[in-house]
Short mmCIF file of C-alpha atoms in Angstrom, two decimals:
data_model
loop_
_atom_site.label_atom_id
_atom_site.label_comp_id
_atom_site.label_asym_id
_atom_site.label_seq_id
_atom_site.Cartn_x
_atom_site.Cartn_y
_atom_site.Cartn_z
CA MET A 437 77.72 -7.28 -49.35
CA LEU A 438 74.17 -6.51 -48.32
CA GLN A 439 73.13 -9.41 -50.49
CA GLN A 440 75.55 -11.63 -48.87
CA ALA A 441 74.11 -10.45 -45.48
CA PHE A 442 70.65 -11.42 -46.85
CA ASN A 443 71.95 -14.72 -47.73
CA GLY A 444 73.17 -15.19 -44.28
CA LEU A 445 69.82 -14.41 -42.82
CA VAL A 446 68.20 -16.95 -45.13
CA GLY A 447 70.68 -19.46 -44.07
CA GLY A 448 70.14 -18.55 -40.37
CA ALA A 449 66.31 -18.96 -40.95
CA PHE A 450 67.05 -22.70 -41.19
CA TYR A 451 69.42 -22.70 -38.23
CA ALA A 452 66.83 -20.90 -36.27
CA LEU A 453 64.00 -23.36 -36.99
CA LEU A 454 66.16 -26.30 -36.21
CA ALA A 455 67.66 -24.85 -33.05
CA LEU A 456 64.32 -23.78 -31.75
CA GLY A 457 63.12 -27.41 -31.97
CA LEU A 458 66.32 -28.71 -30.35
CA ALA A 459 66.03 -26.08 -27.58
CA VAL A 460 62.54 -26.94 -26.56
CA ILE A 461 63.20 -30.61 -26.72
CA PHE A 462 66.26 -30.28 -24.66
CA GLY A 463 64.71 -28.05 -22.12
CA MET A 464 61.62 -30.07 -21.49
CA LEU A 465 62.88 -33.64 -21.99
CA GLY A 466 66.49 -33.27 -21.14
CA VAL A 467 67.23 -35.16 -24.42
CA VAL A 468 69.75 -34.02 -26.98
CA ASN A 469 68.04 -35.10 -30.07
CA PHE A 470 70.80 -36.35 -32.39
CA ALA A 471 68.01 -37.33 -34.92
CA HIS A 472 66.93 -33.79 -35.43
CA GLY A 473 69.01 -33.42 -38.62
CA ALA A 474 67.58 -36.77 -39.88
CA PHE A 475 64.03 -35.38 -39.53
CA TYR A 476 65.13 -32.19 -41.48
CA MET A 477 66.27 -34.50 -44.20
CA LEU A 478 63.01 -36.52 -44.04
CA GLY A 479 61.17 -33.30 -44.39
CA ALA A 480 62.97 -32.53 -47.74
CA PHE A 481 62.55 -36.20 -48.84
CA GLY A 482 59.07 -36.34 -47.88
CA SER A 483 58.08 -33.27 -50.03
CA TYR A 484 60.23 -34.75 -53.04
CA VAL A 485 58.53 -38.17 -52.93
CA LEU A 486 55.21 -36.45 -52.70
CA LEU A 487 55.81 -34.44 -55.65
CA ASP A 488 57.70 -37.08 -57.61
CA SER A 489 55.58 -40.00 -56.99
CA PHE A 490 52.08 -38.63 -56.17
CA GLY A 491 52.28 -35.19 -57.81
CA VAL A 492 51.43 -33.41 -54.63
CA ASN A 493 52.61 -29.82 -54.85
CA PHE A 494 54.91 -27.85 -52.47
CA TRP A 495 52.11 -25.99 -50.58
CA ILE A 496 50.24 -29.13 -49.56
CA ALA A 497 53.71 -30.78 -48.69
CA LEU A 498 54.53 -27.65 -46.58
CA VAL A 499 51.56 -28.51 -44.24
CA ALA A 500 51.32 -32.28 -44.64
CA VAL A 501 54.87 -33.37 -44.17
CA PRO A 502 55.56 -31.36 -40.94
CA VAL A 503 52.23 -32.70 -39.53
CA ALA A 504 53.08 -36.28 -40.44
CA LEU A 505 56.65 -36.00 -39.03
CA GLY A 506 55.34 -34.31 -35.88
CA LEU A 507 52.90 -37.20 -35.32
CA ALA A 508 55.76 -39.72 -35.97
CA GLY A 509 57.84 -37.68 -33.39
CA THR A 510 55.04 -38.18 -30.74
CA VAL A 511 54.94 -41.94 -31.49
CA LEU A 512 58.82 -42.21 -31.26
CA GLN A 513 58.63 -40.27 -27.96
CA ARG A 514 55.95 -42.44 -26.51
CA LEU A 515 57.44 -45.76 -27.67
CA PHE A 516 61.20 -45.25 -26.92
CA ILE A 517 62.36 -41.86 -25.56
CA ARG A 518 59.92 -41.85 -22.64
CA ARG A 519 61.09 -45.31 -21.71
CA LEU A 520 64.58 -44.46 -21.78
CA ALA A 521 64.21 -41.21 -20.06
CA PRO A 522 64.54 -42.37 -16.52
CA LEU A 523 67.96 -44.09 -17.35
CA ASP A 524 71.26 -42.35 -17.80
CA PRO A 525 70.85 -39.54 -20.50
CA LEU A 526 73.52 -41.46 -22.48
CA TYR A 527 70.77 -44.09 -23.45
CA ASN A 528 68.68 -41.34 -25.26
CA PHE A 529 72.01 -39.85 -26.74
CA LEU A 530 72.71 -43.23 -28.26
CA PHE A 531 69.07 -43.95 -29.11
CA THR A 532 68.69 -40.79 -31.27
CA PHE A 533 72.12 -41.05 -32.76
CA GLY A 534 71.52 -44.61 -33.90
CA LEU A 535 68.14 -43.52 -35.04
CA ALA A 536 69.67 -40.82 -37.21
CA LEU A 537 72.14 -43.24 -38.86
CA ILE A 538 69.13 -45.81 -39.46
CA LEU A 539 67.00 -43.10 -41.15
CA GLN A 540 69.88 -41.77 -43.04
CA ASP A 541 70.80 -45.18 -44.39
CA LEU A 542 67.20 -46.38 -45.09
CA VAL A 543 66.92 -43.07 -47.47
CA LYS A 544 70.32 -43.86 -48.83
CA ARG A 545 69.29 -47.36 -49.77
CA GLU A 546 66.21 -46.31 -51.53
CA TYR A 547 67.48 -43.19 -53.32
CA GLY A 548 71.21 -43.33 -53.25
CA VAL A 549 73.48 -40.45 -52.31
CA GLN A 550 72.73 -38.29 -55.46
CA SER A 551 70.85 -35.08 -54.92
CA GLN A 552 67.41 -34.94 -56.15
CA PRO A 553 66.07 -32.01 -57.92
CA TYR A 554 63.06 -30.06 -56.44
CA PRO A 555 61.55 -27.26 -58.47
CA ARG A 556 60.53 -24.01 -56.87
CA PRO A 557 56.92 -23.51 -56.78
CA ASP A 558 55.67 -21.48 -59.62
CA LEU A 559 54.31 -18.69 -57.51
CA LEU A 560 57.68 -18.07 -56.02
CA ALA A 561 59.86 -18.69 -59.18
CA GLY A 562 60.66 -15.01 -59.86
CA THR A 563 62.50 -12.47 -57.96
CA VAL A 564 61.60 -9.63 -55.68
CA ASP A 565 62.99 -6.04 -55.83
CA LEU A 566 64.21 -5.23 -52.43
CA GLY A 567 65.19 -1.71 -53.36
CA LEU A 568 68.97 -2.17 -53.13
CA PHE A 569 69.13 -5.41 -54.98
CA THR A 570 66.71 -8.01 -56.52
CA TYR A 571 66.42 -11.25 -54.72
CA PRO A 572 64.90 -14.56 -55.38
CA ALA A 573 61.26 -14.51 -54.16
CA TYR A 574 61.59 -18.11 -52.79
CA GLN A 575 64.37 -17.05 -50.39
CA VAL A 576 62.44 -14.10 -49.27
CA PHE A 577 59.56 -16.53 -48.65
CA VAL A 578 61.75 -18.83 -46.48
CA LEU A 579 63.00 -15.89 -44.53
CA ALA A 580 59.54 -14.70 -43.84
CA VAL A 581 58.09 -18.15 -42.83
CA SER A 582 60.94 -18.66 -40.39
CA VAL A 583 60.67 -15.23 -38.83
CA THR A 584 56.95 -15.51 -38.59
CA LEU A 585 57.09 -18.93 -37.00
CA CYS A 586 59.75 -17.89 -34.50
CA LEU A 587 57.57 -14.90 -33.60
CA LEU A 588 54.48 -16.96 -33.27
CA VAL A 589 56.22 -19.47 -31.05
CA TRP A 590 57.60 -16.62 -28.97
CA LEU A 591 54.03 -15.13 -28.51
CA VAL A 592 52.68 -18.50 -27.63
CA LEU A 593 55.58 -18.90 -25.03
CA THR A 594 55.29 -15.48 -23.55
CA ARG A 595 51.48 -14.60 -23.69
CA THR A 596 49.75 -17.91 -22.95
CA ARG A 597 49.22 -20.17 -20.04
CA VAL A 598 50.62 -23.12 -22.18
CA GLY A 599 53.62 -21.05 -22.89
CA MET A 600 54.24 -20.31 -19.21
CA ILE A 601 54.00 -23.84 -18.35
CA VAL A 602 56.69 -24.66 -21.04
CA ARG A 603 59.03 -22.08 -19.84
CA ALA A 604 58.67 -23.23 -16.20
CA ALA A 605 59.04 -26.91 -17.24
CA THR A 606 62.04 -26.04 -19.34
CA GLU A 607 63.75 -24.09 -16.60
CA ARG A 608 62.86 -26.57 -13.64
CA PRO A 609 60.89 -29.65 -14.65
CA GLU A 610 61.10 -31.16 -11.16
CA LEU A 611 59.92 -28.12 -9.28
CA THR A 612 57.11 -27.55 -11.77
CA ARG A 613 55.85 -30.97 -11.11
CA ALA A 614 56.03 -30.23 -7.38
CA LEU A 615 53.86 -27.18 -8.06
CA GLY A 616 50.97 -29.30 -9.39
CA ILE A 617 51.72 -29.25 -13.16
CA ASP A 618 51.63 -32.49 -14.94
CA VAL A 619 54.82 -31.88 -16.91
CA GLY A 620 54.75 -35.37 -18.47
CA ARG A 621 51.38 -34.48 -20.28
CA TRP A 622 53.32 -31.82 -22.20
CA VAL A 623 56.32 -33.54 -22.99
CA THR A 624 55.07 -35.54 -25.83
CA PRO A 625 53.32 -32.67 -27.86
CA VAL A 626 56.47 -30.58 -27.32
CA PHE A 627 58.62 -33.28 -28.72
CA GLY A 628 56.36 -33.66 -31.62
CA PHE A 629 56.33 -29.86 -32.13
CA GLY A 630 60.13 -29.86 -32.28
CA ILE A 631 60.15 -32.62 -34.89
CA ALA A 632 57.58 -30.83 -36.87
CA LEU A 633 59.74 -27.71 -36.92
CA ALA A 634 62.65 -29.67 -38.29
CA GLY A 635 60.42 -31.31 -41.05
CA LEU A 636 59.11 -27.98 -41.97
CA ALA A 637 62.79 -26.59 -42.34
CA GLY A 638 63.46 -29.68 -44.47
CA VAL A 639 60.42 -28.94 -46.65
CA LEU A 640 61.48 -25.25 -47.08
CA ALA A 641 65.01 -26.44 -47.96
CA ALA A 642 64.05 -28.83 -50.71
CA PRO A 643 63.64 -26.21 -53.56
CA MET A 644 66.85 -24.40 -52.36
CA ARG A 645 69.16 -27.04 -51.37
CA ALA A 646 70.38 -30.43 -52.52
CA VAL A 647 67.86 -33.08 -51.42
CA ASN A 648 70.15 -36.01 -50.37
CA PRO A 649 70.34 -38.36 -47.35
CA LEU A 650 73.33 -36.48 -45.96
CA MET A 651 71.86 -33.02 -46.02
CA GLY A 652 70.72 -33.33 -42.31
CA GLY A 653 73.84 -34.70 -40.90
CA ASP A 654 75.96 -31.90 -42.53
CA LEU A 655 73.68 -29.14 -41.19
CA ILE A 656 72.98 -30.48 -37.75
CA ILE A 657 76.60 -30.17 -36.51
CA THR A 658 76.39 -26.43 -37.17
CA VAL A 659 72.88 -26.24 -35.42
CA PHE A 660 74.39 -27.91 -32.32
CA ALA A 661 77.09 -25.16 -32.21
CA VAL A 662 74.23 -22.62 -32.48
CA VAL A 663 72.24 -24.08 -29.74
CA VAL A 664 75.55 -24.18 -27.54
CA ILE A 665 76.18 -20.55 -28.47
CA GLY A 666 72.76 -19.46 -27.68
CA GLY A 667 72.73 -21.34 -24.44
CA LEU A 668 71.52 -24.79 -23.91
CA GLY A 669 67.71 -24.94 -23.44
CA SER A 670 67.36 -21.18 -23.89
CA ILE A 671 64.62 -20.74 -26.51
CA PHE A 672 65.19 -17.13 -27.26
CA GLY A 673 69.12 -17.62 -27.31
CA SER A 674 68.77 -20.40 -29.85
CA VAL A 675 66.83 -18.43 -32.33
CA ALA A 676 68.78 -15.29 -32.04
CA ALA A 677 72.02 -17.24 -32.41
CA GLY A 678 70.46 -19.03 -35.32
CA PHE A 679 70.19 -15.89 -37.31
CA ALA A 680 73.41 -14.51 -36.00
CA ILE A 681 75.49 -17.45 -37.00
CA GLY A 682 73.77 -17.53 -40.41
CA LEU A 683 74.81 -13.82 -40.74
CA VAL A 684 78.37 -14.43 -39.48
CA SER A 685 78.94 -17.46 -41.60
CA ALA A 686 77.64 -15.75 -44.71
CA LEU A 687 80.00 -12.60 -44.10
CA GLY A 688 82.86 -14.90 -43.21
CA ASN A 689 82.43 -16.60 -46.45
CA LEU A 690 82.71 -13.27 -48.23
CA TYR A 691 85.73 -11.95 -46.41
CA VAL A 692 87.69 -15.11 -45.28
CA PRO A 693 86.38 -17.90 -47.47
CA ALA A 694 89.07 -20.21 -46.17
CA LEU A 695 87.53 -20.03 -42.71
CA SER A 696 83.87 -20.19 -43.60
CA GLN A 697 83.44 -23.81 -42.28
CA THR A 698 85.36 -23.27 -39.10
CA LEU A 699 84.19 -19.92 -38.19
CA VAL A 700 81.12 -21.11 -36.35
CA PHE A 701 83.19 -23.26 -34.21
CA ILE A 702 85.73 -20.76 -33.44
CA LEU A 703 82.96 -18.55 -32.34
CA MET A 704 81.52 -21.31 -30.30
CA ALA A 705 84.76 -21.76 -28.35
CA ALA A 706 85.08 -17.99 -27.96
CA VAL A 707 81.59 -17.78 -26.42
CA LEU A 708 82.15 -20.73 -24.24
CA LEU A 709 85.48 -19.29 -22.85
CA TRP A 710 83.67 -16.02 -22.19
CA ARG A 711 80.25 -17.38 -21.04
CA PRO A 712 80.31 -21.11 -20.25
CA ALA A 713 76.48 -21.39 -20.24
CA GLY A 714 76.09 -19.64 -23.70
CA LEU A 715 75.09 -16.32 -24.42
CA PHE A 716 71.50 -16.63 -23.07
CA GLY A 717 71.94 -19.56 -20.87
CA ARG A 718 71.70 -19.93 -17.22
CA GLU A 719 74.47 -21.53 -15.10
CA GLU A 720 72.12 -24.04 -13.54
CA ALA A 721 71.42 -25.42 -16.99
CA LEU A 722 74.81 -26.93 -16.85
CA SER A 723 74.32 -29.02 -13.79
CA MET B 576 53.83 -41.39 19.31
CA PRO B 577 54.04 -37.74 19.93
CA ARG B 578 50.84 -35.88 20.58
CA THR B 579 49.25 -33.65 18.06
CA ASP B 580 46.89 -30.83 18.87
CA GLY B 581 44.38 -31.39 15.97
CA THR B 582 43.55 -34.32 13.78
CA PRO B 583 46.76 -35.44 11.98
CA ILE B 584 46.82 -33.81 8.46
CA LEU B 585 50.12 -35.53 7.66
CA SER B 586 51.20 -39.00 8.93
CA VAL B 587 54.50 -40.55 7.91
CA GLU B 588 55.17 -44.23 8.50
CA GLY B 589 58.52 -45.90 8.21
CA LEU B 590 59.97 -43.70 5.66
CA SER B 591 63.37 -44.71 4.28
CA ALA B 592 65.22 -43.21 1.49
CA TRP B 593 68.42 -43.79 -0.54
CA TYR B 594 70.70 -41.93 -2.81
CA GLY B 595 72.39 -44.66 -4.84
CA GLU B 596 73.66 -47.02 -2.09
CA ALA B 597 73.72 -44.56 0.58
CA GLN B 598 70.75 -44.72 2.90
CA VAL B 599 69.75 -41.21 4.03
CA LEU B 600 66.52 -41.89 5.86
CA ARG B 601 65.83 -44.72 8.19
CA GLU B 602 62.31 -45.66 9.26
CA VAL B 603 61.16 -42.10 10.02
CA SER B 604 57.72 -41.76 11.42
CA LEU B 605 56.02 -38.50 12.38
CA GLN B 606 52.73 -36.81 12.36
CA VAL B 607 51.67 -33.06 11.86
CA GLY B 608 48.24 -31.95 13.08
CA GLU B 609 46.06 -29.62 11.39
CA GLY B 610 46.75 -26.06 12.23
CA GLU B 611 50.18 -26.93 13.59
CA ILE B 612 53.68 -25.56 12.69
CA VAL B 613 56.20 -28.37 13.19
CA THR B 614 59.91 -27.94 12.47
CA LEU B 615 62.57 -30.49 11.49
CA VAL B 616 65.63 -29.73 13.30
CA GLY B 617 69.01 -31.36 12.58
CA ARG B 618 72.54 -30.96 11.08
CA ASN B 619 73.31 -30.76 7.43
CA GLY B 620 73.09 -34.09 5.99
CA ALA B 621 70.59 -35.44 8.64
CA GLY B 622 68.06 -35.98 5.80
CA LYS B 623 65.75 -33.19 6.36
CA THR B 624 65.60 -32.06 2.71
CA THR B 625 65.27 -35.53 1.47
CA LEU B 626 62.26 -36.08 3.91
CA LEU B 627 60.60 -32.98 2.29
CA ARG B 628 61.44 -34.47 -1.14
CA CYS B 629 59.75 -37.81 -0.20
CA LEU B 630 56.74 -36.15 1.02
CA MET B 631 56.58 -34.17 -2.23
CA GLY B 632 56.99 -37.29 -4.46
CA LEU B 633 60.42 -36.03 -5.72
CA GLN B 634 62.62 -38.59 -4.33
CA GLU B 635 63.57 -41.63 -6.61
CA ARG B 636 64.33 -44.37 -4.06
CA TRP B 637 62.28 -44.60 -1.03
CA SER B 638 59.93 -46.78 1.02
CA GLY B 639 57.43 -46.21 3.68
CA SER B 640 53.83 -44.57 3.68
CA VAL B 641 52.59 -41.15 3.57
CA GLY B 642 49.06 -40.14 4.54
CA PHE B 643 47.63 -36.71 3.84
CA LEU B 644 44.06 -35.48 4.70
CA GLY B 645 43.15 -39.04 5.44
CA ALA B 646 44.17 -40.37 2.15
CA ASP B 647 47.23 -42.51 1.23
CA ILE B 648 49.20 -40.47 -1.10
CA THR B 649 52.18 -42.85 -1.05
CA ARG B 650 51.88 -43.74 -4.79
CA LEU B 651 50.87 -40.37 -6.07
CA PRO B 652 53.10 -38.55 -8.42
CA ALA B 653 54.40 -35.10 -7.35
CA HIS B 654 51.78 -33.03 -9.46
CA ARG B 655 48.94 -34.94 -7.82
CA ARG B 656 50.34 -34.41 -4.46
CA ALA B 657 50.44 -30.74 -4.93
CA ARG B 658 46.84 -30.79 -6.18
CA GLN B 659 45.76 -32.55 -2.87
CA GLY B 660 47.16 -29.35 -1.07
CA LEU B 661 50.89 -29.86 -0.51
CA GLY B 662 52.68 -26.45 -0.99
CA TYR B 663 56.43 -26.92 -1.65
CA VAL B 664 58.90 -24.18 -0.86
CA PRO B 665 62.33 -25.68 -1.83
CA ASP B 666 65.68 -24.87 -0.28
CA ASP B 667 66.74 -22.69 -3.16
CA ARG B 668 63.24 -20.90 -3.15
CA GLY B 669 62.43 -22.20 -6.60
CA VAL B 670 61.90 -18.96 -8.25
CA TYR B 671 61.79 -19.01 -12.01
CA SER B 672 64.06 -16.62 -13.94
CA THR B 673 62.06 -17.14 -17.17
CA LEU B 674 58.78 -16.17 -15.57
CA THR B 675 57.73 -12.73 -14.26
CA VAL B 676 56.96 -12.34 -10.57
CA GLU B 677 53.19 -12.50 -11.41
CA GLU B 678 53.50 -15.56 -13.58
CA ASN B 679 55.54 -17.25 -10.75
CA LEU B 680 52.56 -16.64 -8.53
CA THR B 681 49.99 -17.83 -10.93
CA LEU B 682 51.92 -20.86 -12.37
CA PRO B 683 50.56 -23.48 -9.93
CA PRO B 684 46.83 -24.30 -10.20
CA ALA B 685 44.59 -23.07 -7.50
CA VAL B 686 43.67 -25.94 -5.22
CA GLY B 687 42.00 -26.55 -1.84
CA PRO B 688 39.20 -24.70 -0.30
CA ALA B 689 40.83 -21.26 0.29
CA PRO B 690 43.24 -20.18 -2.36
CA TRP B 691 44.32 -16.63 -1.89
CA PRO B 692 43.19 -14.23 -4.54
CA LEU B 693 46.05 -12.37 -6.23
CA ALA B 694 44.82 -9.11 -4.84
CA ARG B 695 45.17 -10.48 -1.26
CA VAL B 696 48.70 -11.72 -2.12
CA TYR B 697 49.70 -8.28 -3.30
CA GLU B 698 48.02 -6.71 -0.27
CA THR B 699 50.15 -8.95 2.02
CA PHE B 700 53.31 -8.57 -0.14
CA PRO B 701 53.18 -5.04 -1.65
CA ARG B 702 56.70 -5.41 -2.79
CA LEU B 703 55.59 -8.19 -5.24
CA ARG B 704 52.98 -6.05 -6.63
CA GLU B 705 55.53 -3.37 -7.41
CA ARG B 706 57.71 -5.81 -9.13
CA ARG B 707 54.98 -8.00 -10.68
CA SER B 708 56.34 -7.77 -14.32
CA PHE B 709 60.03 -8.21 -13.35
CA PRO B 710 61.73 -11.59 -14.01
CA GLY B 711 61.44 -13.60 -10.74
CA THR B 712 65.21 -13.79 -10.12
CA LYS B 713 65.61 -9.94 -10.37
CA LEU B 714 64.24 -9.93 -6.68
CA SER B 715 66.45 -9.80 -3.72
CA GLY B 716 66.76 -12.94 -1.69
CA GLY B 717 64.32 -11.96 0.91
CA GLU B 718 61.73 -11.02 -1.85
CA GLN B 719 62.27 -14.38 -3.67
CA GLN B 720 61.54 -16.09 -0.41
CA MET B 721 58.40 -14.02 0.11
CA LEU B 722 57.50 -14.97 -3.47
CA ALA B 723 58.04 -18.59 -2.84
CA LEU B 724 55.72 -18.48 0.12
CA ALA B 725 53.04 -16.24 -1.48
CA ARG B 726 53.00 -18.80 -4.42
CA VAL B 727 52.06 -21.70 -2.28
CA LEU B 728 49.51 -19.50 -0.37
CA ARG B 729 47.87 -18.33 -3.55
CA MET B 730 47.77 -21.95 -4.57
CA GLY B 731 45.70 -22.53 -1.53
CA ALA B 732 47.97 -25.22 -0.09
CA ARG B 733 46.72 -26.82 3.04
CA LEU B 734 50.19 -27.90 4.37
CA LEU B 735 53.22 -25.79 3.54
CA LEU B 736 56.57 -27.82 3.28
CA CYS B 737 59.19 -25.10 3.73
CA ASP B 738 62.83 -26.08 3.28
CA GLU B 739 64.76 -23.54 5.45
CA PRO B 740 63.07 -20.31 4.45
CA THR B 741 65.09 -18.24 6.68
CA GLU B 742 68.59 -19.38 5.51
CA GLY B 743 70.84 -16.51 4.71
CA LEU B 744 68.39 -13.66 5.18
CA SER B 745 68.55 -10.65 7.40
CA PRO B 746 66.88 -10.74 10.87
CA LEU B 747 64.25 -8.34 9.63
CA ILE B 748 63.16 -10.64 6.79
CA VAL B 749 63.25 -13.61 9.12
CA GLN B 750 60.92 -11.78 11.36
CA GLN B 751 58.60 -11.07 8.50
CA ILE B 752 58.69 -14.69 7.57
CA GLY B 753 57.73 -15.65 11.14
CA ASP B 754 54.89 -13.25 10.82
CA ILE B 755 53.59 -14.78 7.66
CA LEU B 756 53.90 -18.21 9.09
CA ARG B 757 51.96 -17.32 12.15
CA GLU B 758 49.32 -15.64 10.07
CA VAL B 759 49.06 -19.03 8.13
CA ARG B 760 48.50 -20.91 11.27
CA ARG B 761 45.91 -18.42 12.53
CA GLN B 762 43.94 -19.04 9.47
CA GLY B 763 44.05 -22.85 9.92
CA GLY B 764 47.00 -23.67 7.76
CA THR B 765 49.60 -26.07 8.69
CA VAL B 766 53.45 -25.91 8.10
CA LEU B 767 56.11 -28.45 8.23
CA LEU B 768 59.34 -26.40 8.28
CA ILE B 769 63.05 -27.31 8.16
CA GLU B 770 64.86 -24.71 10.47
CA GLN B 771 68.52 -24.61 11.74
CA ASN B 772 67.84 -21.38 13.54
CA VAL B 773 66.72 -22.86 16.99
CA HIS B 774 65.55 -19.44 18.24
CA PHE B 775 63.24 -18.75 15.38
CA ALA B 776 61.93 -22.25 15.39
CA SER B 777 61.04 -21.92 19.09
CA THR B 778 59.28 -18.55 18.39
CA VAL B 779 57.23 -19.74 15.37
CA ALA B 780 56.56 -23.43 15.89
CA ASP B 781 54.47 -25.65 18.19
CA ARG B 782 56.66 -28.72 18.19
CA HIS B 783 59.90 -30.05 16.84
CA TYR B 784 61.44 -33.21 15.48
CA LEU B 785 65.11 -33.66 15.98
CA LEU B 786 66.77 -35.56 13.12
CA ALA B 787 70.12 -37.17 13.23
CA GLU B 788 71.73 -39.58 10.69
CA GLY B 789 68.33 -40.14 8.82
CA ARG B 790 66.43 -41.00 12.04
CA VAL B 791 63.91 -38.97 14.21
CA VAL B 792 65.92 -39.11 17.54
CA GLU B 793 63.63 -36.77 19.61
CA SER B 794 60.39 -35.09 19.59
CA LEU B 795 60.22 -31.96 21.52
CA GLY B 796 57.70 -29.43 22.75
CA ASN B 797 58.42 -25.77 22.56
CA ASP B 798 59.21 -25.47 26.26
CA GLU B 799 61.63 -28.30 26.18
CA MET B 800 63.29 -26.73 22.96
CA ARG B 801 63.77 -23.50 24.74
CA ALA B 802 65.23 -25.14 27.89
CA ARG B 803 67.57 -27.22 25.92
CA ARG B 804 68.33 -24.44 23.62
CA HIS B 805 72.25 -24.36 24.30
CA GLU B 806 72.63 -28.06 24.20
CA LEU B 807 70.69 -28.18 20.87
CA LEU B 808 72.89 -25.39 19.44
CA GLU B 809 75.95 -27.15 20.28
CA TYR B 810 74.75 -30.30 18.94
CA LEU B 811 73.73 -28.70 15.69
CA GLY B 812 77.28 -27.05 15.67
CA ILE B 813 76.04 -23.66 15.07
#
């Protein structure tokens, strides 16, 4: 059971990275980024293509792919999302949703729907003795990277002036502008950062999960549930809910396998009945 | 044109504003002199809050022109207006729950010639010092109002735009807010204040604009305001 719990945390590590990106993007831009899963998929494909066609190893991909996707995200935000932002939020819903389908189908056209193999990096091929059980070293690495990143983001958010501005602009964008802060200047880097996190999650997923065009679409639905449970726009809530949901679905898988796919959504419904703004959400976030 | 005591720090010409198809301000013109406290009095829905939002650059659909400190700020975005010295105290106080009290105070950049040092803020508002590391919204309503005022003072705003700072607060707190606003004026600061409390308005302000259905219908001096207090109270429906 402990091992299953550990599996859950590793799964939660992906939810947390994706939900964190979604939460900062939603908070600061008011955009629900339906293309988030597609960028996760592109992260995995990016590292696959780098290795397969150019012989670029995992460690370089781990840095290069998120950076490239983050930059692509900033371009996307400047070219499209920013222009649609003053209109009804539905325009950006449709835009990101359409974009997700386009990206998915472009990859599908090139590589088909079959899963592509991606080997574990040699350094992490073995197992680690965790005392109570041994565990694949790669999974331990994934968990460590995710936890470290979430902690780093948390430190930046709580201890720096930039973090203070992001928190303020996430909570009350309009008021923050009225207090002399050029919120618009921070929107593009925050969007790029969120996309880079999704890309990084994808690179991390490549050696562990099937690399195929649909991997993002499958995962992102659960991540949306995670974000809603954590409280829309709540950064802390989305990370905490990410790990918690990972744990719950892994344990659910163990005890009630028939429910494993639905458990997250049952949980979401229950949380919404109890706290309509999510566990860490504010009521204002709904309006 | 109503008289102003000093040089006008704020002059508004022909300001109109809409929410969707509904026009909420119609050709409003007014002036605020440097060192004055001026109130906007009017019923709910008269357009007072929208007027402040226009001045702050937050209203989406509006026309007219706004001059501040001798410069035309009509086309400036909100953050640049704030950096020119407009200090916004919104009607819901605008205290951030994800920021501590101290972060709430230090979020806006210091602008203008005389931003308050944090030490002075804490001297004037000892309660905020005690609670400096609490989340902003853990404060009581009155304390949050003090925080919102202290924030724009620390910023060094030349003109405070206060949207009903006394609403829903106890008489003691209202009195304190009056003291702070008078102190601001004593130091050469200027305040444009939305106020439903006619008595409070007449004790703190120099002049008053009466708004109705999106228009300035009257400009009153303090004596006139006091003399016509009962009539005004009835008009405001309070």
